[in-house]
PDB file of C-alpha atoms in Angstrom:
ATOM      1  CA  UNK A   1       0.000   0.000   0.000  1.00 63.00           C
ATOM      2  CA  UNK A   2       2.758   2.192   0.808  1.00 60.00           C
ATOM      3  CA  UNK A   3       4.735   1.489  -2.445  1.00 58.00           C
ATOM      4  CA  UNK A   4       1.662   2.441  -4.360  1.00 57.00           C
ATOM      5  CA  UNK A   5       0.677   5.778  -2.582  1.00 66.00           C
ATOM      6  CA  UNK A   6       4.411   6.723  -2.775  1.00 66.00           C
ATOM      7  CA  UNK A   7       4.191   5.927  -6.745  1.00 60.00           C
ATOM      8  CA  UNK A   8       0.610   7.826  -6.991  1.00 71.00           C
ATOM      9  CA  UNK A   9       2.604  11.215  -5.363  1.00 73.00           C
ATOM     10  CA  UNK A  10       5.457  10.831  -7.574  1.00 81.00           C
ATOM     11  CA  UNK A  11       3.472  10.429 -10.700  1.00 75.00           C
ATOM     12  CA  UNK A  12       1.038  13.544  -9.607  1.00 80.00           C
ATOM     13  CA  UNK A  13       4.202  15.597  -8.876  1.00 83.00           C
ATOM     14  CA  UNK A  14       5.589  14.515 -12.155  1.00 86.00           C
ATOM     15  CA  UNK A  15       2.410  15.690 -13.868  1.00 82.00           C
ATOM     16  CA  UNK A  16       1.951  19.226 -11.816  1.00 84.00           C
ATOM     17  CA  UNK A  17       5.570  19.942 -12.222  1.00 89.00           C
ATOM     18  CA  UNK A  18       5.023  19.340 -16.017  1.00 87.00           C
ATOM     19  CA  UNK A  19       2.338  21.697 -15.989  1.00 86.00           C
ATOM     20  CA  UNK A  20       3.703  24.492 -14.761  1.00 91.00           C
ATOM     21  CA  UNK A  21       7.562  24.648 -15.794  1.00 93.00           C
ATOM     22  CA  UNK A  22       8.402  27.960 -17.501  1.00 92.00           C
ATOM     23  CA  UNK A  23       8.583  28.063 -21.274  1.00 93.00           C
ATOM     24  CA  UNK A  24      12.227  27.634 -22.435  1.00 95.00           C
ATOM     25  CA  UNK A  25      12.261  30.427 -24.337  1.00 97.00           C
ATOM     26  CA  UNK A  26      10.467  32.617 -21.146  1.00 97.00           C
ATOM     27  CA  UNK A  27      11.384  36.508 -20.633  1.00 98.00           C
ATOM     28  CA  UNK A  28      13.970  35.910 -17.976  1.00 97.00           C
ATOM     29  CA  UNK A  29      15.620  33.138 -19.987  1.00 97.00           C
ATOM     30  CA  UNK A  30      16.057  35.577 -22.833  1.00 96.00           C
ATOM     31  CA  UNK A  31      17.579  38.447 -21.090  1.00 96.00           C
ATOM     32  CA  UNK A  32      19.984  36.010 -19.440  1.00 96.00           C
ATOM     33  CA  UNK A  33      20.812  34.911 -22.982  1.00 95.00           C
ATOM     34  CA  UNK A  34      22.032  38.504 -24.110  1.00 96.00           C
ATOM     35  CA  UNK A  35      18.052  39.901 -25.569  1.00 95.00           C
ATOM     36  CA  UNK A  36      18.827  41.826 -28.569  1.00 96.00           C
ATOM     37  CA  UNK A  37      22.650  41.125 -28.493  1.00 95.00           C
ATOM     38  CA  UNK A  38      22.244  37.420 -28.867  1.00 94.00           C
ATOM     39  CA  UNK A  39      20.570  38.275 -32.317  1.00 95.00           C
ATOM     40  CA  UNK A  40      21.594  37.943 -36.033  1.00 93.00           C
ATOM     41  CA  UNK A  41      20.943  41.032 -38.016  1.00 93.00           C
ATOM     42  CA  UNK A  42      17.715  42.235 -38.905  1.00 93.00           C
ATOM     43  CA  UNK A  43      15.744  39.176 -36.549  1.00 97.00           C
ATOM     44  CA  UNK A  44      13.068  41.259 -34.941  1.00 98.00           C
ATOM     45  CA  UNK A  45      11.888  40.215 -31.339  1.00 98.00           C
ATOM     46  CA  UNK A  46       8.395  38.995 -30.758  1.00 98.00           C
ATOM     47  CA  UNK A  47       6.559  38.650 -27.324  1.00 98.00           C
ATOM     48  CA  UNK A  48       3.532  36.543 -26.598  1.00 98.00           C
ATOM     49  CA  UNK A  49       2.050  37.765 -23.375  1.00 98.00           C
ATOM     50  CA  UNK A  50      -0.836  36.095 -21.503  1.00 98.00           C
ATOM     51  CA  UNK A  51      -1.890  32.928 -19.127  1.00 98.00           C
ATOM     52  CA  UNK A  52      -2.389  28.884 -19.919  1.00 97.00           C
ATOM     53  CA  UNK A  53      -3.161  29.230 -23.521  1.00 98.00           C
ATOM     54  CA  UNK A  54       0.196  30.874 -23.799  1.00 98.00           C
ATOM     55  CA  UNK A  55       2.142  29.408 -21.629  1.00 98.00           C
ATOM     56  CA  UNK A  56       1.435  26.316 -23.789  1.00 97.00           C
ATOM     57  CA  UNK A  57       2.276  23.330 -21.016  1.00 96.00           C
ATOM     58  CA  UNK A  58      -1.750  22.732 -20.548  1.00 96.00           C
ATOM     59  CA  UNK A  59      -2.511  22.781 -24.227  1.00 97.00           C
ATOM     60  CA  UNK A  60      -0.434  23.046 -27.494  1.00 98.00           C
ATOM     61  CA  UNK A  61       2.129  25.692 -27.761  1.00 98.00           C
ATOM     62  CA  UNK A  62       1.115  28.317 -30.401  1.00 98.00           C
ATOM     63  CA  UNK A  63       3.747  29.811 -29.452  1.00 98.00           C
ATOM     64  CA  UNK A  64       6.425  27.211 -30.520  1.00 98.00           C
ATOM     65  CA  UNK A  65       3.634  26.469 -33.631  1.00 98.00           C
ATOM     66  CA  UNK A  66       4.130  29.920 -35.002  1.00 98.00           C
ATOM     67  CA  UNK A  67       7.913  29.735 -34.523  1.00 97.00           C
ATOM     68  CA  UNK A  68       8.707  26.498 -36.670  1.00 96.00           C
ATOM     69  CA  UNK A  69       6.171  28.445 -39.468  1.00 96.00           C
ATOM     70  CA  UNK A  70       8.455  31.596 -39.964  1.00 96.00           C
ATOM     71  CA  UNK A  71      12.330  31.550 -40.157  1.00 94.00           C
ATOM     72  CA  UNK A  72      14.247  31.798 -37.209  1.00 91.00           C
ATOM     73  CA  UNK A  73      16.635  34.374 -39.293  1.00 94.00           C
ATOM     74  CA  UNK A  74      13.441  36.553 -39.352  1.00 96.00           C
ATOM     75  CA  UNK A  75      11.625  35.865 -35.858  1.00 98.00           C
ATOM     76  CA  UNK A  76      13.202  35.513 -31.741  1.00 98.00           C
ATOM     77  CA  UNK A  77      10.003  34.486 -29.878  1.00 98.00           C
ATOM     78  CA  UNK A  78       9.890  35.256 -26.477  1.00 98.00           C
ATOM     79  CA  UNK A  79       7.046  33.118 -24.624  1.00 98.00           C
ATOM     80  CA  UNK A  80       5.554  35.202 -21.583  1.00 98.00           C
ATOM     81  CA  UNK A  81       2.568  32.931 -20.603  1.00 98.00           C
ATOM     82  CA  UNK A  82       1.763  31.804 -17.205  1.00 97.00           C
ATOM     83  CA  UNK A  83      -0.913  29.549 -16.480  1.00 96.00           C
ATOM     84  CA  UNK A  84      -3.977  31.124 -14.347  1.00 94.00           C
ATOM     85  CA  UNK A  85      -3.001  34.355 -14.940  1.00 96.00           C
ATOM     86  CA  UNK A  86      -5.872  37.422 -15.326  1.00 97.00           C
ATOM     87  CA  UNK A  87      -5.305  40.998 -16.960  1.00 98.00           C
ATOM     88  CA  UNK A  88      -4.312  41.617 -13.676  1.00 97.00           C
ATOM     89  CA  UNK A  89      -1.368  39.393 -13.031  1.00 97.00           C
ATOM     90  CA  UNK A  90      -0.487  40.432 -16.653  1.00 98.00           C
ATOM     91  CA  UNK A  91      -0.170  44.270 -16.072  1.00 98.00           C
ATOM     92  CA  UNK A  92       1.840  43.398 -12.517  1.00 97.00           C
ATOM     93  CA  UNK A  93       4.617  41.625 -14.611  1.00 97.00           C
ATOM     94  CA  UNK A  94       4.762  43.706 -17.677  1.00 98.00           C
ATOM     95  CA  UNK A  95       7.945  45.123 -16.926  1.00 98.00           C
ATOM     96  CA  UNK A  96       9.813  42.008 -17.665  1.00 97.00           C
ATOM     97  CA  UNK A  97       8.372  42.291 -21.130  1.00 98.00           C
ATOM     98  CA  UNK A  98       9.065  45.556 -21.827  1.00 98.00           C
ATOM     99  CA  UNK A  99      12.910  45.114 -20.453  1.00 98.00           C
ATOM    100  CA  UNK A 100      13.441  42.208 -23.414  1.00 98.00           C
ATOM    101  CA  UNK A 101      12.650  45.277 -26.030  1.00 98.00           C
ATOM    102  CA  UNK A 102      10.229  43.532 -28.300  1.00 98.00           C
ATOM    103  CA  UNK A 103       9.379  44.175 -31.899  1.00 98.00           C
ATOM    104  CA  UNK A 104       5.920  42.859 -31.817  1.00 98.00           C
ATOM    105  CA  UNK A 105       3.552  41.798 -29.038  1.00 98.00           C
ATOM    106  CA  UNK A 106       0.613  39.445 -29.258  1.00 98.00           C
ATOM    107  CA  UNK A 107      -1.711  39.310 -26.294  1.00 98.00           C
ATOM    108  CA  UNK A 108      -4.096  36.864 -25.397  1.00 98.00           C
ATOM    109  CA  UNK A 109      -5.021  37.265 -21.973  1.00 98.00           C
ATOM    110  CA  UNK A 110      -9.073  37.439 -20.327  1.00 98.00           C
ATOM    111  CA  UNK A 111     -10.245  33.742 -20.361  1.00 98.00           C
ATOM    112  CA  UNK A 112      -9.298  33.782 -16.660  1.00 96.00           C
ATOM    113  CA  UNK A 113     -11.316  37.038 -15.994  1.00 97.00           C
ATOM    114  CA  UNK A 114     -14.151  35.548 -17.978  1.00 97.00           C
ATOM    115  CA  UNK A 115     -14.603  32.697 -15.665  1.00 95.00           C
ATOM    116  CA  UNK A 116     -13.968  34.579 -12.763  1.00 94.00           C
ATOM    117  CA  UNK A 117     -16.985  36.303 -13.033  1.00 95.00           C
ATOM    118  CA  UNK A 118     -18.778  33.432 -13.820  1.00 94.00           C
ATOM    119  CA  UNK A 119     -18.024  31.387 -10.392  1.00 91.00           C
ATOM    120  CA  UNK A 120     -17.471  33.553  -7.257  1.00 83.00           C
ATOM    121  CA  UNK A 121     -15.280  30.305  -5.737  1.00 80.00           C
ATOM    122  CA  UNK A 122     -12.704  30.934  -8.787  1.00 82.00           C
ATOM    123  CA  UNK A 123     -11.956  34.402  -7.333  1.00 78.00           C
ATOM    124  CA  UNK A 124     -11.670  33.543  -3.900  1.00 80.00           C
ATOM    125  CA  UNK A 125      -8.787  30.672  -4.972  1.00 80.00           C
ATOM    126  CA  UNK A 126      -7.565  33.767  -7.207  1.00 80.00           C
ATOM    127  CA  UNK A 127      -7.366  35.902  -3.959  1.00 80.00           C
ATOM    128  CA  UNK A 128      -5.645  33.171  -1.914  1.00 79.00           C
ATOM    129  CA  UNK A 129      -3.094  31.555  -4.425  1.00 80.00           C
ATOM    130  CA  UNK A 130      -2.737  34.292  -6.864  1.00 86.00           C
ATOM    131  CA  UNK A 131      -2.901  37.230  -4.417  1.00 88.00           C
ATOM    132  CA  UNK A 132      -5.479  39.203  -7.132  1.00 88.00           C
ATOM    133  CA  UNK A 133      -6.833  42.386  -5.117  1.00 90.00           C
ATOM    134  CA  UNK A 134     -10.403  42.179  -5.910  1.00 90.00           C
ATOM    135  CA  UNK A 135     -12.977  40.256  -8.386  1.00 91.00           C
ATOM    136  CA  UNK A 136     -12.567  40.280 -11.872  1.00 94.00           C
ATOM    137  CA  UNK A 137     -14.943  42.385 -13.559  1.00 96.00           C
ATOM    138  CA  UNK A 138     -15.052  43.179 -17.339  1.00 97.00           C
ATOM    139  CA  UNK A 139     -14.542  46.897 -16.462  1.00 97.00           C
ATOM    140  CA  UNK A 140     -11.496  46.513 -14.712  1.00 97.00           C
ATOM    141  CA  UNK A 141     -10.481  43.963 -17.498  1.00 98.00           C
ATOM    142  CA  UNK A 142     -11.079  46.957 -19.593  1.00 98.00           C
ATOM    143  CA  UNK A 143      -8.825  48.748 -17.238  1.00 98.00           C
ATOM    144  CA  UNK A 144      -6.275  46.467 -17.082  1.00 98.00           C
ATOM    145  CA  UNK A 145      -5.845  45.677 -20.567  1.00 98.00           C
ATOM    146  CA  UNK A 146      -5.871  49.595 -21.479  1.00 97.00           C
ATOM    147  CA  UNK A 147      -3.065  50.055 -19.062  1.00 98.00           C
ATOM    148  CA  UNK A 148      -1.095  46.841 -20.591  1.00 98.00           C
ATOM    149  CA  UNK A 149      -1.371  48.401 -24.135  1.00 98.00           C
ATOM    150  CA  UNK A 150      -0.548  52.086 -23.389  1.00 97.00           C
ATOM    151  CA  UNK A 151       2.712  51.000 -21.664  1.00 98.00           C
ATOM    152  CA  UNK A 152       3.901  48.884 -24.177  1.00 98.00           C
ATOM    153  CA  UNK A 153       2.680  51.891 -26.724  1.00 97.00           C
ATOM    154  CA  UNK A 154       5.043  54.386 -24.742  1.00 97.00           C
ATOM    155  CA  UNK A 155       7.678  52.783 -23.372  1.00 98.00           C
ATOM    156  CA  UNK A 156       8.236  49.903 -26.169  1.00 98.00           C
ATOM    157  CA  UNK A 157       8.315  50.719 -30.105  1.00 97.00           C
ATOM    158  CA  UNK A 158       6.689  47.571 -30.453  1.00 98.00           C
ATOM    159  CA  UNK A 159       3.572  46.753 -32.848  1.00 98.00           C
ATOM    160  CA  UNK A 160       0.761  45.238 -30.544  1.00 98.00           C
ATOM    161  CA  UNK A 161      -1.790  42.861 -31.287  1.00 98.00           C
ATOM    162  CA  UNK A 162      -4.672  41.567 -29.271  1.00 98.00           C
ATOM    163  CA  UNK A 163      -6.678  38.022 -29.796  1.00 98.00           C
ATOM    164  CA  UNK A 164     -10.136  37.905 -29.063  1.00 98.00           C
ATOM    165  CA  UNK A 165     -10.586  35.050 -26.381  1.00 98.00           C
ATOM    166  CA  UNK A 166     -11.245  32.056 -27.528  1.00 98.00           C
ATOM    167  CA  UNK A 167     -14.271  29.980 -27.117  1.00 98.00           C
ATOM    168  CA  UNK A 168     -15.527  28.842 -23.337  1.00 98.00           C
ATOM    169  CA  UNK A 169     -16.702  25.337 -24.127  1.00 96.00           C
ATOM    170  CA  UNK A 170     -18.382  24.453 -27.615  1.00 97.00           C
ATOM    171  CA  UNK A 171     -21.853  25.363 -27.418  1.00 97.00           C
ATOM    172  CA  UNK A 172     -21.805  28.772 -28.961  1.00 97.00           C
ATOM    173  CA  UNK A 173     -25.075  29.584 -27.232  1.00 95.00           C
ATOM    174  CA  UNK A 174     -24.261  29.213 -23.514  1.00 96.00           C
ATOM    175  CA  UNK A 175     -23.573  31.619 -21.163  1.00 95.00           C
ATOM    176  CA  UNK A 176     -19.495  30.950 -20.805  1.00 96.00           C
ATOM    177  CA  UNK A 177     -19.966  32.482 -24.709  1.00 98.00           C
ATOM    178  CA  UNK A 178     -22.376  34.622 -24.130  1.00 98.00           C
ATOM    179  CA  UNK A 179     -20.082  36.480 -21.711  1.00 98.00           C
ATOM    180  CA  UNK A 180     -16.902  35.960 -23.886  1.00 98.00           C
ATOM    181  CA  UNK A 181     -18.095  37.932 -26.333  1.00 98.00           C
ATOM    182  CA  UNK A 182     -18.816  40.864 -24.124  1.00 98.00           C
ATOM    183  CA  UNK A 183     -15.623  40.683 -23.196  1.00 98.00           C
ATOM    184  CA  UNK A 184     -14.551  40.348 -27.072  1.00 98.00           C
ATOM    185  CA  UNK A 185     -16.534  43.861 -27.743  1.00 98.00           C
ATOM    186  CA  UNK A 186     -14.461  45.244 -25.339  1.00 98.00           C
ATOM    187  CA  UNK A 187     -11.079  43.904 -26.639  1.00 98.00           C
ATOM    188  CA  UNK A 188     -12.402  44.963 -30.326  1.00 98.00           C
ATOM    189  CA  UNK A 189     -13.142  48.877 -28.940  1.00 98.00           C
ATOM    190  CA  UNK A 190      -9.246  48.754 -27.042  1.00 98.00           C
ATOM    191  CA  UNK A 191      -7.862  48.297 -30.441  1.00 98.00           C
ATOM    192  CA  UNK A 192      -9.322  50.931 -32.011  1.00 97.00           C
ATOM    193  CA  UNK A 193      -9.001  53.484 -29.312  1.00 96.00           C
ATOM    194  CA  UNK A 194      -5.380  52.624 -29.179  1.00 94.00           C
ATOM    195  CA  UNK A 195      -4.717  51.181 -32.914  1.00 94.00           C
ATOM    196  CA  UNK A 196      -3.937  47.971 -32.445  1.00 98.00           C
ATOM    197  CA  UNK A 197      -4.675  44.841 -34.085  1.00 98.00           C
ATOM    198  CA  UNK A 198      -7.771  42.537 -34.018  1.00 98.00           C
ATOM    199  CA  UNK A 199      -6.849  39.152 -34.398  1.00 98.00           C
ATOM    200  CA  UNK A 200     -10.196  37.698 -34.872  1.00 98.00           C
ATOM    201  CA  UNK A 201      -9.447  34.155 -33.071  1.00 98.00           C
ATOM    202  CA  UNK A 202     -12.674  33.702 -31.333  1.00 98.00           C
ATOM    203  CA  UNK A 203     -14.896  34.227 -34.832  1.00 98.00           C
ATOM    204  CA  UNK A 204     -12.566  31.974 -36.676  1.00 98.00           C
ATOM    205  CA  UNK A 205     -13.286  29.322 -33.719  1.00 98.00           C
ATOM    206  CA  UNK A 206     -16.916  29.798 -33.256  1.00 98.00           C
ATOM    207  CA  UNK A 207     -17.200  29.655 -37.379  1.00 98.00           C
ATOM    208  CA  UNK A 208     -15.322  26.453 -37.144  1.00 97.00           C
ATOM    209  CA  UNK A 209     -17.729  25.078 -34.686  1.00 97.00           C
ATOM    210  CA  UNK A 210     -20.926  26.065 -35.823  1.00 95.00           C
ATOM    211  CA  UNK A 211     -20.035  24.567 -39.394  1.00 95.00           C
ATOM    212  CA  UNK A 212     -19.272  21.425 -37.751  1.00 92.00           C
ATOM    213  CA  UNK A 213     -21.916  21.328 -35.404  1.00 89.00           C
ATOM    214  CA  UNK A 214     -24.778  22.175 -38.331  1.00 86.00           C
ATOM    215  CA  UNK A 215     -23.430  19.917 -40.684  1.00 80.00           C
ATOM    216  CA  UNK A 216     -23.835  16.825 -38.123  1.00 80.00           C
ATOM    217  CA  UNK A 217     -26.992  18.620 -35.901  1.00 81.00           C
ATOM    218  CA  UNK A 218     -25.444  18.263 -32.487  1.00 81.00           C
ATOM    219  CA  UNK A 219     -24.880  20.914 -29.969  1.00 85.00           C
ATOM    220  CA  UNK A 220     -21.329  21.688 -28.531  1.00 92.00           C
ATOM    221  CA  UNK A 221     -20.181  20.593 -25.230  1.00 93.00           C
ATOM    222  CA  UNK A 222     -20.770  23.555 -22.521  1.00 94.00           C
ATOM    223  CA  UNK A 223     -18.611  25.081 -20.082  1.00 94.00           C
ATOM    224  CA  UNK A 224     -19.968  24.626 -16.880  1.00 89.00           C
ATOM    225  CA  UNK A 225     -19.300  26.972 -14.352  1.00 84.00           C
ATOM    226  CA  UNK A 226     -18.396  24.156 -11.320  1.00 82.00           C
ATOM    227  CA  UNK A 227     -15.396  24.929  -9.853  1.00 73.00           C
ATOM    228  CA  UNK A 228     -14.462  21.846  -8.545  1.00 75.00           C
ATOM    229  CA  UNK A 229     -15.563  20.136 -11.896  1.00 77.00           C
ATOM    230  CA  UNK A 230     -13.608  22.074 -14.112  1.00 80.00           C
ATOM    231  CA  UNK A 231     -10.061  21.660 -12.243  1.00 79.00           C
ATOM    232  CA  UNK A 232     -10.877  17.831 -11.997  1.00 82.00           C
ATOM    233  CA  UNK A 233     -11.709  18.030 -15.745  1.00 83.00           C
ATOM    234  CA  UNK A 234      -8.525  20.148 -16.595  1.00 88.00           C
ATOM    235  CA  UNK A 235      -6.177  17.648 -14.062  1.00 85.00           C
ATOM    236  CA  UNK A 236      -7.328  14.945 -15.651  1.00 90.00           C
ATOM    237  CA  UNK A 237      -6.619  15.832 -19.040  1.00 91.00           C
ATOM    238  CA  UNK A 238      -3.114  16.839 -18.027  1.00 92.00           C
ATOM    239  CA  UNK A 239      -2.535  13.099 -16.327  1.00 92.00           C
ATOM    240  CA  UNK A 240      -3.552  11.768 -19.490  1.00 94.00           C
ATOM    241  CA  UNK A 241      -1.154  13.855 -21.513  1.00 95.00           C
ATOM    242  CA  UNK A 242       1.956  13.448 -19.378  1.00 94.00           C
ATOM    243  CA  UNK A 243       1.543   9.967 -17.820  1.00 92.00           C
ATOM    244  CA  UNK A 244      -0.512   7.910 -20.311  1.00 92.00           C
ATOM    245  CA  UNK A 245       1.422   9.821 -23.241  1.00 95.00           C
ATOM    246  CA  UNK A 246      -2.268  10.871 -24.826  1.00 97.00           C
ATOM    247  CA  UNK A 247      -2.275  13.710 -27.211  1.00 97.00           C
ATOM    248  CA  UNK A 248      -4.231  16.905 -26.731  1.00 97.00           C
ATOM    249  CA  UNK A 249      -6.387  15.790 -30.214  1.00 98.00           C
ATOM    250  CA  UNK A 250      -7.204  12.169 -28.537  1.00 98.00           C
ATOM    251  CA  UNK A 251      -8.021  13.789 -25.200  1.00 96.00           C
ATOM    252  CA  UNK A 252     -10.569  16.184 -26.857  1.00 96.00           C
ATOM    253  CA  UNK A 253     -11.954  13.640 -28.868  1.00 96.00           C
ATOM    254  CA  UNK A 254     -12.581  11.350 -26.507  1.00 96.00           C
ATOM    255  CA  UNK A 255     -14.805  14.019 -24.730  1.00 95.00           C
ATOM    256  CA  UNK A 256     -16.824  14.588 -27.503  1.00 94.00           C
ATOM    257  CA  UNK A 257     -15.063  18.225 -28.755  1.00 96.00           C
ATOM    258  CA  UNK A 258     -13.742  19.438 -31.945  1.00 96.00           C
ATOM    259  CA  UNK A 259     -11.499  22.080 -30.392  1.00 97.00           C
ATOM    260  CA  UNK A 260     -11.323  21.985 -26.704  1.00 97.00           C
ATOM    261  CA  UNK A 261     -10.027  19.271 -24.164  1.00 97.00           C
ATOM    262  CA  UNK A 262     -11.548  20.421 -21.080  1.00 95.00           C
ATOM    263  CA  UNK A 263     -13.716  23.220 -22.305  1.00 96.00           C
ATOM    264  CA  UNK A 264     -10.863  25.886 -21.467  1.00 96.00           C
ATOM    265  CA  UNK A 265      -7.632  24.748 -23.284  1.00 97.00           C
ATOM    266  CA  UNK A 266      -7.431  24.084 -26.820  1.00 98.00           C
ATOM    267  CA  UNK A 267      -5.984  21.154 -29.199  1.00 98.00           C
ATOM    268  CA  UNK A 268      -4.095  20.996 -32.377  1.00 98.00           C
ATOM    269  CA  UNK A 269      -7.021  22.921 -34.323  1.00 98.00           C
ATOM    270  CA  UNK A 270      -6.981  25.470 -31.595  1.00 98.00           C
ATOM    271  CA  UNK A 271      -3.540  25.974 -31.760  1.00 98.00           C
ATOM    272  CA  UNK A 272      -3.483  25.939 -35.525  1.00 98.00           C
ATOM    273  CA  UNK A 273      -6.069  28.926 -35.584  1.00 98.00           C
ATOM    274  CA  UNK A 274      -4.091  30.846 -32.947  1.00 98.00           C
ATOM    275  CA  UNK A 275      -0.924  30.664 -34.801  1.00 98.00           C
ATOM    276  CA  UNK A 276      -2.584  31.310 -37.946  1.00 98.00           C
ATOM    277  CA  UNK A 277      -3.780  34.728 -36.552  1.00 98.00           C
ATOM    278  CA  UNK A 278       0.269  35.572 -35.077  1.00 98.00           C
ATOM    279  CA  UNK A 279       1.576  34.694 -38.555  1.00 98.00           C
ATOM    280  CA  UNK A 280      -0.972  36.854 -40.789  1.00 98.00           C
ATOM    281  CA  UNK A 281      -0.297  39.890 -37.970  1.00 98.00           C
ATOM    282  CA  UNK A 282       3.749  39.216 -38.285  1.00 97.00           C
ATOM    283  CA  UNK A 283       3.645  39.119 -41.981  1.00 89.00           C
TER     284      UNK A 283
END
């Protein structure tokens, strides 16, 4: 009995340590490489800033996607995700983007926020392990993300880009959607106050579905605000990853969704659109 709870710990360490270990090519990591000076003439220097999606270690890495798509003569990516992170967490640790002098920067950060304000219990845990001052509303996501994109504006020369959040679940009609796209309006009116880019990720996912979904008359899997349900959902998926080997595509699959593997975090297709968006905005 012993032997097998000791095994059980070791293999849930394994998989939680997985989880969260910092991208390779993470801010910190790049200054200590020389930034800029480590660079061959003319590569420009390209930030992606935001939470799990990003950080790529609970899902695909768009990041890394976009990278292998574009020559590394022409591109440095700098990977500046960190899972659970809201706008808030974002803004607090912009200044180790702005110290690695970026080019571009792509930002994909609310999905957190979003369901935040859809289960009270997710901003208590927020308050507790993530030390965020007060509930996540979409006004001080509007806030927040102004802030982000007027420092970067003035203290970076740095073209900026924003993703609309991808989908919450699959069924375009619930509320986890409903309230994504009021945060999406929001995004959309940031971008033109402060002339930035749209990347429309959210209408190319939510096309992509409701094709699908028409063409075979079923209805999407929904995000269901359960707090407890949703990290058992997202755990699981992870232990099936890194212990059983799984890929993100069987893993979504298997739960009967075209793009998502625990309603949050994308697959391969997610990924695929994501990346698709960085490399139209970078070329």
């Amino acid at each position: 009995m012993l032997v097998v709870t000791a095994a059980l710990a070791l293999s849930l360490a394994y998989v939680l340590r997985q989880m969260t270990r910092l991208p390779v090519n993470n801010p910190q990591k790049f200054r200590q490489l020389g930034g800029r000076s480590s660079l061959v003439p003319g590569q420009r220097i390209v930030v992606c800033l935001g939470a799990s999606i990003v950080h790529g270690r609970v899902c695909p890495n768009f990041v890394d996607l976009a990278a292998t798509r574009l020559p590394s003569s022409a591109f440095a990516f700098v990977n500046a995700g960190v899972n659970g992170d809201t706008s808030y967490h974002v803004l607090q640790r912009l200044d180790r983007v702005i110290a690695c002098d970026p080019d571009y920067v792509i930002i994909l950060v609310g999905t957190n926020d979003v369901i935040c304000t859809l289960i009270p219990e997710q901003w208590r845990m927020y308050r507790g392990n993530k030390r965020l001052p007060s509930p996540p509303t979409i006004e001080t996501y509007s806030t927040n993300l102004h802030q982000i994109v007027r420092r970067l504006r003035h203290e970076t020369h740095s073209q900026i880009a924003i993703c609309s959040l991808p989908v919450l679940g699959e069924d375009l009609k619930a509320a986890g959607n409903e309230r994504v796209r009021l945060f999406n309006r929001a995004i959309r009116q940031i971008c033109e106050a402060e002339e930035a880019r749209y990347l429309p990720v959210y209408e190319q996912e939510a096309s992509y579905l409701a094709e699908r979904q028409q063409s075979n008359q079923v209805q999407g899997v929904a995000f269901k605000p359960v707090e407890k349900e949703i990290l058992r959902y997202s755990f699981l998926g992870t232990i099936r990853h890194y212990l059983l080997q799984q890929s993100w595509d069987k893993i979504a699959s298997s739960r009967g969704m075209l793009l998502k593997t625990d309603t949050i975090h994308g697959n391969s297709i997610e990924a695929e659109i994501i990346s698709g968006n960085l490399i139209t905005f970078l070329g």
